[in-house]
Coordinates of C-alpha atoms in Angstrom, one line a residue:
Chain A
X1 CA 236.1 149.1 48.8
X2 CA 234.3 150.8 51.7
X3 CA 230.7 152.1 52.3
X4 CA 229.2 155.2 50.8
X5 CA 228.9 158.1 53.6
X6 CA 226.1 159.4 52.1
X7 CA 223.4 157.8 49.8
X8 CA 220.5 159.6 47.5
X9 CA 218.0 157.2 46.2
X10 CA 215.4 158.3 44.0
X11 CA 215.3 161.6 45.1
X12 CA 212.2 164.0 43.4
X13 CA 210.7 167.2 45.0
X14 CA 208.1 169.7 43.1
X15 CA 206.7 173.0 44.2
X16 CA 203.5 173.5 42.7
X17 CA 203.6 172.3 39.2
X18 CA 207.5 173.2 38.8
X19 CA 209.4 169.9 39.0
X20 CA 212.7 170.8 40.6
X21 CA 214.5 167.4 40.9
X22 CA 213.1 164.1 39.3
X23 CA 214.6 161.0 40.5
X24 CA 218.5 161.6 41.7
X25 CA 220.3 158.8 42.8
X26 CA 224.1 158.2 43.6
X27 CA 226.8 157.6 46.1
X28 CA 229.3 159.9 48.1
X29 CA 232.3 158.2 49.8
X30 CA 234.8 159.6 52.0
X31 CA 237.8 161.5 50.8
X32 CA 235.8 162.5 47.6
X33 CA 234.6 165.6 46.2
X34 CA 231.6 165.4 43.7
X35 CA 230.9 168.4 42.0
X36 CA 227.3 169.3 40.6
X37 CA 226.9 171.5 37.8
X38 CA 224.3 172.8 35.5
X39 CA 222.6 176.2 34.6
X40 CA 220.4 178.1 37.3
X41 CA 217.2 176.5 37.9
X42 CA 218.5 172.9 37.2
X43 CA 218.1 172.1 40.8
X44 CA 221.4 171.8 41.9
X45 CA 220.6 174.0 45.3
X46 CA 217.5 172.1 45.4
X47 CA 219.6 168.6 45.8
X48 CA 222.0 170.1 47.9
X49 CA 219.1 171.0 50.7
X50 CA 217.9 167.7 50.1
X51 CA 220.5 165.8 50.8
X52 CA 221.5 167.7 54.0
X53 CA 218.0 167.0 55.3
X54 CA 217.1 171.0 55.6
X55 CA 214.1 170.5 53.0
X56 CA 212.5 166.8 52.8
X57 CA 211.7 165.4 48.9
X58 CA 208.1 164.4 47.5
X59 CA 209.5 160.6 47.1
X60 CA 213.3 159.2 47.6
X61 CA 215.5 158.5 50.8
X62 CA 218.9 160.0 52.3
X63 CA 221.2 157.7 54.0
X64 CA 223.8 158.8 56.3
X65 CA 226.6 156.3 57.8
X66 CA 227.5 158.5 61.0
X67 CA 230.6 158.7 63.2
X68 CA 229.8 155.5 64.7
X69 CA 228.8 153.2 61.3
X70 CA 225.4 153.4 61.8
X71 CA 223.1 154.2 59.1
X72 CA 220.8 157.3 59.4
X73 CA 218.0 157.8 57.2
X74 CA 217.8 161.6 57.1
X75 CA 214.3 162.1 56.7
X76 CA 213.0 159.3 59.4
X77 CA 215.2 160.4 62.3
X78 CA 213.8 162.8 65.0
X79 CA 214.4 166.8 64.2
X80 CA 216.4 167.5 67.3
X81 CA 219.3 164.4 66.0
X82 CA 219.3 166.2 62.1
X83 CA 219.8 169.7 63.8
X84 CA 222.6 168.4 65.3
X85 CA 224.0 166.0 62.8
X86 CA 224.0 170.0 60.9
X87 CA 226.0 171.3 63.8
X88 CA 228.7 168.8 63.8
X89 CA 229.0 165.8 61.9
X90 CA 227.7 167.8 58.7
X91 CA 228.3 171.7 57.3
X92 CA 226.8 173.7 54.9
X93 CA 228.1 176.5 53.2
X94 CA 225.4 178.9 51.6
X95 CA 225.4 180.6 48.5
X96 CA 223.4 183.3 51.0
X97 CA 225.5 184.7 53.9
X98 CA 222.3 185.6 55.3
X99 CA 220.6 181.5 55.6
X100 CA 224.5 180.5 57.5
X101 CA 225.7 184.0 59.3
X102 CA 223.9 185.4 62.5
X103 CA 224.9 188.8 60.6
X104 CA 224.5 191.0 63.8
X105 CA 227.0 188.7 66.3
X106 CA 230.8 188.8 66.0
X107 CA 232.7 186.9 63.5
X108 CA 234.3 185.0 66.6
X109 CA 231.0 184.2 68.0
X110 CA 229.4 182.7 65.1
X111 CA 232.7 180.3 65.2
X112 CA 232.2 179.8 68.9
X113 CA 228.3 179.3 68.9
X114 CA 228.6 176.3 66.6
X115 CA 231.9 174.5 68.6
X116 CA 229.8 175.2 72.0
X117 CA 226.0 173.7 69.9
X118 CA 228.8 170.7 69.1
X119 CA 229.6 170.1 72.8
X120 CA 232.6 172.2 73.7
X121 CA 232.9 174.2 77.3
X122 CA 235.1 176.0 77.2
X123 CA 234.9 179.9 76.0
X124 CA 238.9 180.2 75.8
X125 CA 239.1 177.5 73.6
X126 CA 236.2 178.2 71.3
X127 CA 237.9 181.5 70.6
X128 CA 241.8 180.2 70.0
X129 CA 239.7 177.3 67.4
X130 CA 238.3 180.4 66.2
X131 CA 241.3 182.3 65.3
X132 CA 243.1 179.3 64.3
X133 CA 240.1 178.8 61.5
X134 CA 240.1 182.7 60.7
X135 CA 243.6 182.0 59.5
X136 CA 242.9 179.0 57.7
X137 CA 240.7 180.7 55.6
X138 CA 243.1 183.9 55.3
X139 CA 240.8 186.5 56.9
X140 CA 242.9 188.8 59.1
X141 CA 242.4 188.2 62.9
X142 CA 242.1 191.7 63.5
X143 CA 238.5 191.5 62.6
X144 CA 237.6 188.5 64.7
X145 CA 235.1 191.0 66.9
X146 CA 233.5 192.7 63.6
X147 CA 230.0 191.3 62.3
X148 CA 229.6 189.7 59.1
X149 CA 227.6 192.9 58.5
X150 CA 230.9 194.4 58.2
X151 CA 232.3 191.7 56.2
X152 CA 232.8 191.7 52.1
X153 CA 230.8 189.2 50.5
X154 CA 233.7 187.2 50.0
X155 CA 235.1 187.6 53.3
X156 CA 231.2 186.1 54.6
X157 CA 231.7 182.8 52.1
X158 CA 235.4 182.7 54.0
X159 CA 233.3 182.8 57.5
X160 CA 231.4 180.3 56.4
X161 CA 233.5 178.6 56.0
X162 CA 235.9 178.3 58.9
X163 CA 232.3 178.2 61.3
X164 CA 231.6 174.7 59.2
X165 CA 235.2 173.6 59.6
X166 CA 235.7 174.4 63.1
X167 CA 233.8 171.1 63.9
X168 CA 235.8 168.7 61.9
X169 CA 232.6 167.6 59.3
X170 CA 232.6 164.9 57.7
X171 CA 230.6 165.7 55.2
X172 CA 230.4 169.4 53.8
X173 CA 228.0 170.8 51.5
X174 CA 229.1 174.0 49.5
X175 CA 226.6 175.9 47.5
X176 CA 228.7 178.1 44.9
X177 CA 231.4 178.6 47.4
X178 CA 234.4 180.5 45.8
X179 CA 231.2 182.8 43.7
X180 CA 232.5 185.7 45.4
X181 CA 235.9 185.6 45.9
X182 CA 238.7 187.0 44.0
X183 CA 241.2 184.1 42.5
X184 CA 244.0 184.2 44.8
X185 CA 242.2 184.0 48.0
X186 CA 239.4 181.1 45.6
X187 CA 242.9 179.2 45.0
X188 CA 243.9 179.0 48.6
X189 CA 240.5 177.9 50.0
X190 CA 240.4 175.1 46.9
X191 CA 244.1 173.9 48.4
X192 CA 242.4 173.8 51.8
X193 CA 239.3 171.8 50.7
X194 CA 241.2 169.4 49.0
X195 CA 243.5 168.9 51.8
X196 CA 241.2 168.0 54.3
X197 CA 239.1 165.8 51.7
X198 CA 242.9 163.8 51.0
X199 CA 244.1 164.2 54.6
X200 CA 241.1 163.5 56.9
X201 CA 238.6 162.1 54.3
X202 CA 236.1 165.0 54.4
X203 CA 233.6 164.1 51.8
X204 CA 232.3 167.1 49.9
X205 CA 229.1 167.7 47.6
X206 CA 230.3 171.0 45.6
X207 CA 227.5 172.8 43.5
X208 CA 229.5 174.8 40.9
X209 CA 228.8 176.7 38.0
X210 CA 232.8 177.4 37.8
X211 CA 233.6 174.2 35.7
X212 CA 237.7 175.1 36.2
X213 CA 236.7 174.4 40.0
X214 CA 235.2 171.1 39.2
X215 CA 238.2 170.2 37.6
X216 CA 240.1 171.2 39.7
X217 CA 238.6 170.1 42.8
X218 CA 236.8 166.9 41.7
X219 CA 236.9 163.4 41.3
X220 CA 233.3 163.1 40.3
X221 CA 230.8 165.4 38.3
X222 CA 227.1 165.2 37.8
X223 CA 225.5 167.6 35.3
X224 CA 222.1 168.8 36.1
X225 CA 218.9 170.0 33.7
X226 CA 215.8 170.6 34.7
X227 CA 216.0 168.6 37.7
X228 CA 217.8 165.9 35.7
X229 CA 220.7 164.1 36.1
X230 CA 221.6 164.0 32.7
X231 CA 225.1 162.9 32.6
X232 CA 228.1 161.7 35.3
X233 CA 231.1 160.4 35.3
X234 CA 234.8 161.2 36.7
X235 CA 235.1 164.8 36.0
X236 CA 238.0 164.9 33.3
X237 CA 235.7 162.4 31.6
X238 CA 233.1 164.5 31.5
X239 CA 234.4 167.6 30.7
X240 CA 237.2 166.6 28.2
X241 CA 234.8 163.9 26.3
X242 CA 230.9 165.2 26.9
X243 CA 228.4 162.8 25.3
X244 CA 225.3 164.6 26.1
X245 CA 224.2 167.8 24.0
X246 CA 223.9 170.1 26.6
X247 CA 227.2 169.0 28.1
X248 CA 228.5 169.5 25.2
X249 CA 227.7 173.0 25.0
X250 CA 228.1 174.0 28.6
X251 CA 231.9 172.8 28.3
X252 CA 232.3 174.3 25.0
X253 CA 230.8 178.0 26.5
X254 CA 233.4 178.8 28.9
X255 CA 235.5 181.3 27.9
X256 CA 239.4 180.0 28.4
X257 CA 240.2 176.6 29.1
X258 CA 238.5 174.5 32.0
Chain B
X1 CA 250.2 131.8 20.1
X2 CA 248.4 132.5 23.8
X3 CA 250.6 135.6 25.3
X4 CA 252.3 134.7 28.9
X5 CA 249.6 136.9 30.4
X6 CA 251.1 137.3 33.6
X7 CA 253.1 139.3 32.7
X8 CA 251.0 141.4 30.2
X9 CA 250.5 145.0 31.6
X10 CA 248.0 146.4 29.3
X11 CA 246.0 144.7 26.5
X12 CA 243.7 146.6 24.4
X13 CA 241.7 145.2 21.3
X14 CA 239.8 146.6 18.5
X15 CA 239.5 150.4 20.4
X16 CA 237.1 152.3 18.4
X17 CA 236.0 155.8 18.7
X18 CA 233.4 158.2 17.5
X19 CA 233.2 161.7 18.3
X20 CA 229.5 163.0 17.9
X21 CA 229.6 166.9 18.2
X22 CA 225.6 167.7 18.6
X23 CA 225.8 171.4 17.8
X24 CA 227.4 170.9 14.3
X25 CA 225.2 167.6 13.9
X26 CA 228.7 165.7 13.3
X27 CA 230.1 162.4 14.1
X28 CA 234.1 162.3 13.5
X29 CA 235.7 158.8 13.8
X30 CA 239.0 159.1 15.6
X31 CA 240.1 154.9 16.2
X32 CA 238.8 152.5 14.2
X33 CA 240.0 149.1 15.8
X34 CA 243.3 149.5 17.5
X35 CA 244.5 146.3 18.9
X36 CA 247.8 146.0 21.1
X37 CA 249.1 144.2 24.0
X38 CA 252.0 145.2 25.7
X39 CA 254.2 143.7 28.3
X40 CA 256.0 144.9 32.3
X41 CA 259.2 146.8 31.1
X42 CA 258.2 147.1 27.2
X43 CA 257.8 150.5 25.6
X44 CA 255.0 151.4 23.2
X45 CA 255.3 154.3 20.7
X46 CA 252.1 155.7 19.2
X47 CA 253.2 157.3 15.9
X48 CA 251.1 158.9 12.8
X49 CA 250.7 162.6 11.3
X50 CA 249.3 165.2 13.6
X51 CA 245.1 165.1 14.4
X52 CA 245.5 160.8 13.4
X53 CA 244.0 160.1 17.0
X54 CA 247.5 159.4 19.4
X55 CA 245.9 161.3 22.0
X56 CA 242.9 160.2 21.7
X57 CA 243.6 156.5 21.8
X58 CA 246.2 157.4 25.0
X59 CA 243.5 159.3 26.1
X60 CA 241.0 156.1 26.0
X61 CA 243.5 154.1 27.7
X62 CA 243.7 156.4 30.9
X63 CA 239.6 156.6 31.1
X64 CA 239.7 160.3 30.5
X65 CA 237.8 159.1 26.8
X66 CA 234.6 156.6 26.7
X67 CA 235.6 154.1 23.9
X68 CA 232.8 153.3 21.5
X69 CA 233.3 149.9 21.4
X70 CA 236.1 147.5 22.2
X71 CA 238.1 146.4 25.5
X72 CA 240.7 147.5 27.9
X73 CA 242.4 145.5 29.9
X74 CA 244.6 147.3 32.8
X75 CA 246.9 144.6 34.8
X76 CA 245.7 145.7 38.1
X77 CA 247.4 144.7 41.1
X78 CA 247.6 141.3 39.4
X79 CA 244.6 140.8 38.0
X80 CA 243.5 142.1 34.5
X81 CA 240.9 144.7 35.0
X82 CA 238.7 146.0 31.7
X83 CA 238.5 149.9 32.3
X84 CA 235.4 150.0 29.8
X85 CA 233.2 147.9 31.6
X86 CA 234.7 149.7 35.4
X87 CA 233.2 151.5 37.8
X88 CA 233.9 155.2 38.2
X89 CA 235.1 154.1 41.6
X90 CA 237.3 151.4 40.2
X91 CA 238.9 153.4 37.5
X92 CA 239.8 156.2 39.9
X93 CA 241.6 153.2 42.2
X94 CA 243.5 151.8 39.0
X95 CA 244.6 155.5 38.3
X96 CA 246.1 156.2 42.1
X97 CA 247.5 152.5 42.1
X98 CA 248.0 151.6 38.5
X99 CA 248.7 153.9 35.9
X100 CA 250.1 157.3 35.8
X101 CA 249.7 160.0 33.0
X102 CA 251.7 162.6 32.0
X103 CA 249.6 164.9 29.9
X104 CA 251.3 168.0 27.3
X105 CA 250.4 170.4 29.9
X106 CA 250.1 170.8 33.4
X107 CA 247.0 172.0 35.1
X108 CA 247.0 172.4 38.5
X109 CA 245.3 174.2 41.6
X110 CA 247.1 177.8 41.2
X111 CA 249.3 178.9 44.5
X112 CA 249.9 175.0 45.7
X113 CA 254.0 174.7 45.6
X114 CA 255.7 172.6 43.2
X115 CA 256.9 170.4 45.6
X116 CA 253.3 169.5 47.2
X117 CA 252.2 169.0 43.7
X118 CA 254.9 166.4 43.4
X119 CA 253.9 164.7 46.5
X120 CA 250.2 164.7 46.4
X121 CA 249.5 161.6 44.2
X122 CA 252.6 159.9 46.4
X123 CA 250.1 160.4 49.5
X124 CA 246.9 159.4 47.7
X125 CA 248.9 156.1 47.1
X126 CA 248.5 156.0 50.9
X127 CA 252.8 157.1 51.7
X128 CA 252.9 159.0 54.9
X129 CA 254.1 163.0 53.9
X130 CA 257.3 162.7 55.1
X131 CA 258.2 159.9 52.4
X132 CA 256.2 161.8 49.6
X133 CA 257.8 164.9 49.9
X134 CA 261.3 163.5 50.3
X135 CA 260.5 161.5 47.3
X136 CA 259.2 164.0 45.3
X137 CA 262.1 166.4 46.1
X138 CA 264.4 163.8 45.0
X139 CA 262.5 163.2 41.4
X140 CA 261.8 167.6 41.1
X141 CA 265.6 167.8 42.1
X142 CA 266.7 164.7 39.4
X143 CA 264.6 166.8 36.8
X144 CA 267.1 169.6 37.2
X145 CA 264.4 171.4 39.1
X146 CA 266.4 173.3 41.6
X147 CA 265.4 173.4 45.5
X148 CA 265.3 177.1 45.8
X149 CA 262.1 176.9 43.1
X150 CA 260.5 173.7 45.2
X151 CA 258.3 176.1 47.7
X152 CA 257.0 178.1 44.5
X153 CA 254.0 176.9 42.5
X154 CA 254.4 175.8 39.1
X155 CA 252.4 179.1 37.5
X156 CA 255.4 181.1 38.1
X157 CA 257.8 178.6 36.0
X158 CA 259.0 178.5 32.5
X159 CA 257.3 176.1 30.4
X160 CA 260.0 174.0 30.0
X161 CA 260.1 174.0 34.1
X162 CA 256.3 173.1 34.8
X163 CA 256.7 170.4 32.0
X164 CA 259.7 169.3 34.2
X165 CA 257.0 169.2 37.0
X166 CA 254.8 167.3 35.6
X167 CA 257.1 164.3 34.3
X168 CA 258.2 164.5 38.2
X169 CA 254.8 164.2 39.5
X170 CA 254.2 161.5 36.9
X171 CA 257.1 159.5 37.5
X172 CA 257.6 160.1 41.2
X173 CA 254.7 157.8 42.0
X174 CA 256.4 154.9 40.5
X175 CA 252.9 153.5 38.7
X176 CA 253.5 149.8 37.1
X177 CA 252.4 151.9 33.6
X178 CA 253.3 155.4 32.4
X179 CA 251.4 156.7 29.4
X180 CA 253.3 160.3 28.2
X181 CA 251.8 162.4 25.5
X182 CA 254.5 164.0 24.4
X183 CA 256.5 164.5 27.7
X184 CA 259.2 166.4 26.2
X185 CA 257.9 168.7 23.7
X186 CA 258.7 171.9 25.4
X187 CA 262.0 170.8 27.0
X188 CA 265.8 172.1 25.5
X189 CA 268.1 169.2 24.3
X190 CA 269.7 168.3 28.0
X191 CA 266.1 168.0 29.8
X192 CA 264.9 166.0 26.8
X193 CA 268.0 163.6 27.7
X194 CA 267.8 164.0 31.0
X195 CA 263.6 162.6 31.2
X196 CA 264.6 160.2 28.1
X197 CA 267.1 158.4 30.8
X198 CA 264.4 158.5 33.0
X199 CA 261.7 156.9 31.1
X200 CA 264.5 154.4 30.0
X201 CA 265.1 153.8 33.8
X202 CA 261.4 153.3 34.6
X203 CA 261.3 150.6 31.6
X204 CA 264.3 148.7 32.9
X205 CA 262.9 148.7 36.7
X206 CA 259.8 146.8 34.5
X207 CA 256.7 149.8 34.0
X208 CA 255.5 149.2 30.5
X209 CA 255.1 153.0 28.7
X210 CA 252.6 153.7 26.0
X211 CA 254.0 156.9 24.7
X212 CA 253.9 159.6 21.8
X213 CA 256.9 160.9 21.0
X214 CA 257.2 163.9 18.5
X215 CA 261.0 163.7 18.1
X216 CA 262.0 160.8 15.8
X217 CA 265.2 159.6 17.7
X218 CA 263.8 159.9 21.3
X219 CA 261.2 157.4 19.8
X220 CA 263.3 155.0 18.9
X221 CA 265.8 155.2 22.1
X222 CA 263.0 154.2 24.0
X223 CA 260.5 152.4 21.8
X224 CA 260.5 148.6 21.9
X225 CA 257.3 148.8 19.3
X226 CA 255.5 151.4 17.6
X227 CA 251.8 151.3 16.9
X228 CA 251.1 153.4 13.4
X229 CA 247.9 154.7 13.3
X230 CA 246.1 154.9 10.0
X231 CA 243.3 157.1 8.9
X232 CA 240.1 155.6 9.8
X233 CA 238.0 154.5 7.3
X234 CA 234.9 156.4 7.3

């Protein structure tokens, strides 16, 4: 079996006296998607930033195996190689429009910006990956030259999206991604994720509070509680035969079936 | 008398299983000590009254249930592999590689044809698309699953016809072992035959099934053995 892409060791990080994570480990490998789940406040967006090197931990490493097989230790490497680690080999989706959009630039341009910060020339062919992504993600072409100002919330997660995409990650961070959208449009983008996980071995971390979306999307699940790992395993596992208390209940309080 | 192990394709002993539900402060015993080894191209029927524990126990066998105690060993590419002691990593592997389940429902991403779900374990395997989907065309179309429906997803189907789907999907992978809870339950008389001549086909091409079946005589047309769970003793 192969190398992990991406390795947590140990991870903790406090602000003030609040601990928000306390000592998560575990391995991502290609081709998987690992979802995290837990109530607000459990530290899921905390470990999320972590991981992707944006905020750095108390105690605890990230290891990174990049393009080329060679391990990068997220928070030793030099600023200017992790911002652009976060503009190619990496993407993040935010829960906040607002922390991934430049809100007041086109649609197309937010695309572009990140393909021409990953290396690409030319302006012709930034917009035609543009509108080839727009489509990917089922927003209408027409509003390529619109802001995300003029966007719907979900149409901004969508945007999102396709900018993170356009640069062929391999590794993709999504913070509550399908929150906003409504179910036919959250169905397509879940066929789309999975597809490039199977097809090009994109490796996603997925924080979740949709537990049908970790099923459906998952291999792996951790469940998070105040900043605790407190139970993992492969996600049917997990959801159809919870062990911990809280687990327990979490699965048992959705209405419907997950 | 020592088992030709060779050819052994699943051997599990003394399987027991507790259920603790914390919010009613309850532990309910579902297996207390099943024991069975099965061979390549045997059948295996799980049979007892309703709520006795034959999902559970087929459920413990595919990973999806811890087991509280006991062992499972999974004939794995050759070698006998004990999914209890596995990694998740490992188990996952056995599951694209080894064993295929065909559950009483099937749950699926919504909007994703019929025919891609069909296909998409085929490629996990590591087939290239163009031999999954003409594989799984071939199992949706042997199901009586007609072409015009393959571009539709399953949510728009009959019961009986996402059933049909998922028997496809399970079989069209061609796994070594098949476990089936209750494959046919929501199928008229001719599909029932139609997947019972199926399973019956995978059993002669050698995959050993571990199966519950609710109808008596498809039981016995494909059963070799049945395994009759009792009530466990508290």
């Amino acid at each position: 079996m192969c190398d992990p892409i991406l390795k947590a060791a140990h991870l903790s990080k406090s602000y003030g006296k609040v601990r928000a994570l306390e000592d998560v480990s575990f391995e991502l490998f290609s081709s998987e998607v690992l979802s995290i789940v837990g109530e607000s406040g459990s530290g899921k967006s905390t470990l999320l930033k972590l991981l992707s090197g944006i905020i750095e931990p108390d105690c605890g490493r990230v290891t990174y195996r990049d393009k080329t097989g060679t391990l990068l230790s997220i928070f030793d490497i030099p600023d200017s190689l992790k911002r652009k680690l976060l503009r190619t080999e990496l993407g993040f989706v935010w829960q906040d429009p607002k922390e991934g959009l430049r809100l007041k630039i086109s649609a197309g341009g937010n695309i572009a910006e990140r393909l021409l910060a990953g290396g690409l020339r030319s302006f012709g062919e930034a917009r035609a990956k543009s509108i080839w992504w727009l489509n990917r993600v089922e927003l209408p072409v027409s509003r390529l030259d619109n802001t995300p100002e003029e966007y719907s919330g979900g149409m901004r997660a969508r945007l999102q999206l396709a900018k993170n995409l356009a640069t062929n990650p391999r590794v993709l961070f999504l913070d509550e991604p399908t929150a906003g959208l409504d179910v036919s449009v959250q169905a397509r983008i879940l066929d789309l994720i999975r597809g490039l996980s199977s097809e090009f071995g994109l490796a996603v971390v997925l924080v979740t509070h949709d537990l049908m979306v970790a099923r459906l999307l998952s291999q792996r699940i951790l469940v998070m509680k105040d900043g605790l790992v407190i139970e993992a395993g492969l996600t049917d596992q997990v959801l159809d035969d919870p062990i911990e208390p809280y687990t327990q209940l979490l699965v048992s309080s959705i209405l419907g079936e997950a | 008398m020592e088992a030709n192990t060779e050819n052994t394709a699943i051997a599990f002993k003394d399987i027991c299983k507790t259920f603790t539900l914390h919010n009613l402060k309850a532990q309910i015993k579902a297996l207390s000590g099943e024991s069975y080894t099965l061979s390549f191209g045997q059948c295996l029927a799980i049979n007892g009254p309703s709520g006795i524990g034959k999902s559970t126990l087929l459920r413990c066998l595919y990973g999806n249930y811890l087991v509280s105690s006991g062992e499972i060993k999974i004939n794995h590419r050759g070698k006998m592999v004990d999914l209890v002691r596995a990694s998740q990593r490992e188990i996952l592997e056995i599951r694209t590689h080894t064993i295929s389940y065909v559950s009483q429902f099937l749950r699926v991403i919504p909007r994703v044809s019929a025919l891609d779900i069909v296909a998409a374990p085929i490629i996990e395997k590591g087939l290239d698309k163009e031999t999954a989907l003409e594989r799984a065309r071939e199992y949706l179309l042997k199901l009586n699953i007609q072409e015009r429906l393959h571009k539709l997803p399953p949510m728009t189907f009959s019961g009986g016809e996402r059933q049909r789907v998922n028997i496809a999907r399970g079989l069209a992978r061609l796994s070594p072992i098949l476990l089936l809870d209750e494959p046919c339950a929501s199928l008229d008389f001719p599909n029932r035959q139609v997947a019972m001549e199926l399973f019956l086909n995978a059993k002669a091409q050698g995959v050993a099934i571990v199966g519950i079946f609710h109808d008596a005589e498809a039981r016995e047309s494909v059963a070799d053995v049945t395994c009759n769970l009792q009530a466990p003793k508290a």
